Amino acid sequence: MMADAISWVLVLAVAAYACAGGTDYGAGFWDLLAGGAERGERPRWLIDHAMAPVWEANNVWLIFVFIIMWTGFPTMFQAVFGAMWLPLALAAIGLVLRGAGFALRKPTRSLAGRRIYGAVFAVSSLLTPFFFGVVIGGIASGRVAPGTTASSDAWANPTSIVAGLLTVAATAYLGAVFLTADARRFGADDLVRYFRFRALCSLAAIVVLAVIGIPVTHHDAEYVWHGLTHGAGLALVILAALAAALTALLLARREYRWCRYTSVAGVALTVAAWGLAQRPYLLPTSLTVAQAAGAAHTLRWLAIVTVIAVVLVGPALVLLYRLDTLGDLEPLTDSDTRGAQAPGDNP
Amino acid sequence: MHSTTLLLANTPPQTLPARELMAFTLGSHILLVPFGVALPFITLLMHYRGLRKGDVVALKLARRWSAVMAVQFAIGIVTGTILSFEFGLLWPRMMGRWGDVFGLGFGVEAWAFFLEAVLIAIYLYGWRRLRPWTHFWLGTPLPLAALLGAFGIIAANSWMNTPQGFTLDAQGNPVDVTVRQAIFTPIFGPQYWHFAVAMFLTAGYVVAGVYAVGWLRGRRDRYHRLGFTVPFTVAAILTPVQFFLGDNLARQVFHKQPVKFAAAEIVWNTDTHVPEYLFGRLNEDGTISGGIKIPQLDSILAGFKPSTQVTGLTSVAADDRPTATQATIVHWAFDIMATIGSLLILLALWYAWCWWRRRDLPRSRWFFRCAAVAGAASLLTVECGWITTEVGRQPWIVYFNMRVSDAVTATRVSSLWTMFGIVVAVYVLIFGAFLAVLLKMRTRWRIADESPAGQAGALGPEAGTPYGPREGTMATTGAAPDPGTPQSPGGAS
Ligand code: HDD
Ligand code: HEM
Ligand code: HEM
């Protein structure tokens, strides 16, 4: 009972990371494709401004996912990290590079330096979500079981590849939708058009990948495939598709106020559908929620921790996003800290 | 020695790279943690002063520290996130077996990280547009959030040192978990306070050290005086406190982790009237080479009288305790920590004396030389403290409940070494770039402060409104600094 509730908390935390963190990865994806220093200057400027105040908070969802895993379902945590060692190690390194590249690019004034940090940030923004997707694909296709040791089959398989690519496409989609809305907020009409186009393209990419993925994963990830195409799982998938279609419609009609919410709903519903399709397994088809659950007393406390987290962190996050959307958050500039130009700086 | 070879034979080859990686990443992360925990507090102090007294210089310092914090916080986050991965990548069996016993502390940490990330974003990005006092008050919960985060981490670590809150069933698996006991373990309180104070003290000395260097180079303006005084005062007040907390912690370790204490003091056989060795090396046969021997002192320190019995390393089997080499490492780390702690007290007393007599900073250049190295020394001390804690626990990952070698991942050794190599390379680049960025910022600020226009600027039209007006519309300019910034006439540094 309690274990089921905690498993849903886990799904929700994954969904939150997919949406919040995903948006940031997507921003990095578009940074990568923004072109040379001159052509890419304006999109990059927008990406910088949109991401800077929120990416650190968004990253904490991942930590929260890990904490729920190792406190609530220790054996599952052990199994996932055992079998998926390499993609997770690569994701970890990617995360470090992405954050550091992003943070160091901002205060760097020389063009060469900005290029290097920017490239590191952008490339790792592409690779990290891919590896997370790969892990999810491996879990969904039943390749992770307690006692599995790391092998390349666990993650170099059709389902993992499809899931990895889908994850990247989904982040690109979220990133572009959010950047469209941000561009409008900052009153940059050229960028609104720029990112609107990209949002629609990435949505198309998702559709293509899904169409390819359906036959490819049918026998590879049978249990989850069945769950996603029947009953409640199917209902959520349909809802997710509707949310995506609505987003496309809003974008096409240039109504930007709600498109963020519908895009997030689409991604979150997809994650929820996956969670539903896996029931009652945490690791299909070897470990159920009940088998993996940690000590009952701990789970009760984990529930309390979660409730407090919602009460404590919820308002803070709302305040942050609110101030951010109101445009009250701006980085300090050189004139604020009274800095001068140093030799070698590019303006 | 025989026992060592036996020990090595039972140890999976993954243990060495896994340990090295853990030690390296933790040792790097911990260098940023003092600033994550305490720099907001010090900045807020300065900020308060600036707002309260309308002090432009103080506000300038607070804003510059915020600019530093923005970068440092991000590096702290990425190096911290990798640690969470490592629990799974390196020690999956520890988490699989004990995750539900001690993992909850990290849950508290998660709240704290959320709050911290949110509040720091509001603080760092709120300078330009929020109302001054609103901005300040939104920043004030930051130190509390940082202390909360440290609570979670230290709870987990002190549980590894003095595990409790469970019973073992017939297969040796933990059952009957009681969370409260697992969080508030015996060593938790002393370890937490000692740690928290260490963070504030270290951040204070490091920040003050930057301005001490400027002072030594002849920049004796109000800016440097203020930048030195506020953080140094915080650190100097905490130094004697830390000494007492450390002394207390050492005694708690004596009671609750006697074998670790024996390693820290290189005590071979359980005995009374145990002498204290300052440095020196423990040999495999239990003899001690080098070092300064002070008769009776160890017993006195542990129990206030020479007849106190101190547990020795040989009280447990050879493969249940640190090796002689590990004990020597622990001993040196401990002694360096205690030595630096004592020297810092002298420095704090010097400062207090001058302040008490003359209400002024000491005049001696030697004072500022010492103050300039105090920051680096504190960072070294923090590393030594952790080496004492962690190496002193060997060979246990969970003290007397699970060996490091039983917790380690089964992944191929070559993968681990490769990852270690990559991580070291990445960290060297990141930390190097981080320092380069900081130095560059400093150069820019110095050029602005030294140029006549910069000084005029400080008194210019903006001076009355420390929360300067918004410049340039964002949609049309890139990240460009304002064009009126003066170009320096001379060289950079
Ligand atoms: C600037 C920092 C600083 C200073 C001046 C000191 N320490 Fe310390 N010490 C730490 C920073 C630190 C630390 C890095 O924060 C540690 C590592 C683990 C911990 O919780 O705190 C620590 C750990 C630590 C431990 C190991 C605890 C354990 O294994 O559970 C002992 C016994 C002491 N300290 C004792 C002292 C003594 C007797 C000092 C006398 C001056 C002292 N420390 C000064
Ligand atoms: C941040 C400061 C810390 C530093 C610098 C540090 C340092 C080290 C070092 C040097 C080792 C290797 C010991 C050896 O193999 O001889 C180690 C091991 C380890 N530490 Fe820490 N540690 C820190 C804090 C923590 C905390 C807070 C935790 C847990 C919550 C932790 C968990 C571990 C684990 C799991 C190992 C591996 C097992 C072992 O060798 O005991 N460390 N650490
Ligand atoms: C020695 C005790 C430690 C303390 C007090 C500490 C404290 C902090 C602080 C204050 C931050 C905020 C970023 C910054 O540095 O400015 C941070 C980041 C982080 N630390 Fe540590 N840390 C410690 C060791 C560890 C360990 C052992 C782990 C492994 C679980 C860890 C995991 C993290 C994570 C995941 C982050 C990023 C949080 C985020 O995304 O916002 N830390 N830590």
PDB file of C-alpha atoms in Angstrom, chain B residues 31-47 61-73 116 120 123-124 127 139 142-143 146 196 198-208 210-211 227 230-231 234 434 438 445:
ATOM      1  CA  LEU B  31      36.447  22.467  -1.265  1.00  0.00           C
ATOM      2  CA  LEU B  32      33.329  24.228  -2.563  1.00  0.00           C
ATOM      3  CA  VAL B  33      31.005  23.306   0.266  1.00  0.00           C
ATOM      4  CA  PRO B  34      32.260  25.948   2.732  1.00  0.00           C
ATOM      5  CA  PHE B  35      31.252  28.579   0.229  1.00  0.00           C
ATOM      6  CA  GLY B  36      27.945  26.951  -0.564  1.00  0.00           C
ATOM      7  CA  VAL B  37      27.151  26.838   3.132  1.00  0.00           C
ATOM      8  CA  ALA B  38      28.652  30.062   4.426  1.00  0.00           C
ATOM      9  CA  LEU B  39      29.267  32.548   1.631  1.00  0.00           C
ATOM     10  CA  PRO B  40      25.576  33.499   1.490  1.00  0.00           C
ATOM     11  CA  PHE B  41      25.730  34.287   5.196  1.00  0.00           C
ATOM     12  CA  ILE B  42      28.830  36.448   4.879  1.00  0.00           C
ATOM     13  CA  THR B  43      27.416  38.182   1.838  1.00  0.00           C
ATOM     14  CA  LEU B  44      24.164  38.858   3.632  1.00  0.00           C
ATOM     15  CA  LEU B  45      26.065  40.427   6.522  1.00  0.00           C
ATOM     16  CA  MET B  46      27.771  42.763   4.114  1.00  0.00           C
ATOM     17  CA  HIS B  47      24.533  43.390   2.297  1.00  0.00           C
ATOM     18  CA  LEU B  61      31.320  44.019  -2.161  1.00  0.00           C
ATOM     19  CA  ALA B  62      28.068  42.159  -1.637  1.00  0.00           C
ATOM     20  CA  ARG B  63      27.264  42.349  -5.318  1.00  0.00           C
ATOM     21  CA  ARG B  64      30.680  41.157  -6.346  1.00  0.00           C
ATOM     22  CA  TRP B  65      30.493  38.255  -3.931  1.00  0.00           C
ATOM     23  CA  SER B  66      27.137  37.395  -5.451  1.00  0.00           C
ATOM     24  CA  ALA B  67      28.735  37.275  -8.873  1.00  0.00           C
ATOM     25  CA  VAL B  68      31.331  34.854  -7.500  1.00  0.00           C
ATOM     26  CA  MET B  69      28.661  32.820  -5.771  1.00  0.00           C
ATOM     27  CA  ALA B  70      26.789  32.353  -9.032  1.00  0.00           C
ATOM     28  CA  VAL B  71      29.707  30.466 -10.558  1.00  0.00           C
ATOM     29  CA  GLN B  72      30.806  28.666  -7.415  1.00  0.00           C
ATOM     30  CA  PHE B  73      27.309  27.425  -6.681  1.00  0.00           C
ATOM     31  CA  GLU B 116      18.837  26.582  -1.620  1.00  0.00           C
ATOM     32  CA  ILE B 120      19.967  31.512  -4.337  1.00  0.00           C
ATOM     33  CA  TYR B 123      19.031  36.302  -4.496  1.00  0.00           C
ATOM     34  CA  LEU B 124      21.547  36.295  -7.320  1.00  0.00           C
ATOM     35  CA  TRP B 127      19.718  42.514  -7.441  1.00  0.00           C
ATOM     36  CA  GLY B 139      18.005  35.925   0.946  1.00  0.00           C
ATOM     37  CA  LEU B 142      19.712  30.799   2.725  1.00  0.00           C
ATOM     38  CA  PRO B 143      22.082  30.070   5.625  1.00  0.00           C
ATOM     39  CA  ALA B 146      22.491  25.374   3.933  1.00  0.00           C
ATOM     40  CA  ALA B 196      29.041  23.414  10.480  1.00  0.00           C
ATOM     41  CA  ALA B 198      34.275  24.515  10.148  1.00  0.00           C
ATOM     42  CA  MET B 199      32.365  25.618   7.052  1.00  0.00           C
ATOM     43  CA  PHE B 200      31.708  29.167   8.304  1.00  0.00           C
ATOM     44  CA  LEU B 201      35.221  29.490   9.601  1.00  0.00           C
ATOM     45  CA  THR B 202      36.784  28.311   6.377  1.00  0.00           C
ATOM     46  CA  ALA B 203      34.673  30.534   4.154  1.00  0.00           C
ATOM     47  CA  GLY B 204      35.507  33.495   6.392  1.00  0.00           C
ATOM     48  CA  TYR B 205      39.249  32.951   6.261  1.00  0.00           C
ATOM     49  CA  VAL B 206      39.309  32.326   2.534  1.00  0.00           C
ATOM     50  CA  VAL B 207      37.342  35.448   1.658  1.00  0.00           C
ATOM     51  CA  ALA B 208      39.317  37.578   4.080  1.00  0.00           C
ATOM     52  CA  VAL B 210      41.757  37.599  -0.759  1.00  0.00           C
ATOM     53  CA  TYR B 211      41.648  41.102   0.695  1.00  0.00           C
ATOM     54  CA  GLY B 227      36.247  43.157   2.588  1.00  0.00           C
ATOM     55  CA  VAL B 230      33.703  41.375   8.008  1.00  0.00           C
ATOM     56  CA  PRO B 231      34.637  37.820   6.993  1.00  0.00           C
ATOM     57  CA  VAL B 234      33.234  35.955  11.613  1.00  0.00           C
ATOM     58  CA  PHE B 434      36.736  28.101 -12.461  1.00  0.00           C
ATOM     59  CA  LEU B 438      37.455  34.142 -10.841  1.00  0.00           C
ATOM     60  CA  TRP B 445      37.047  44.795 -10.985  1.00  0.00           C
TER      61      TRP B 445
END
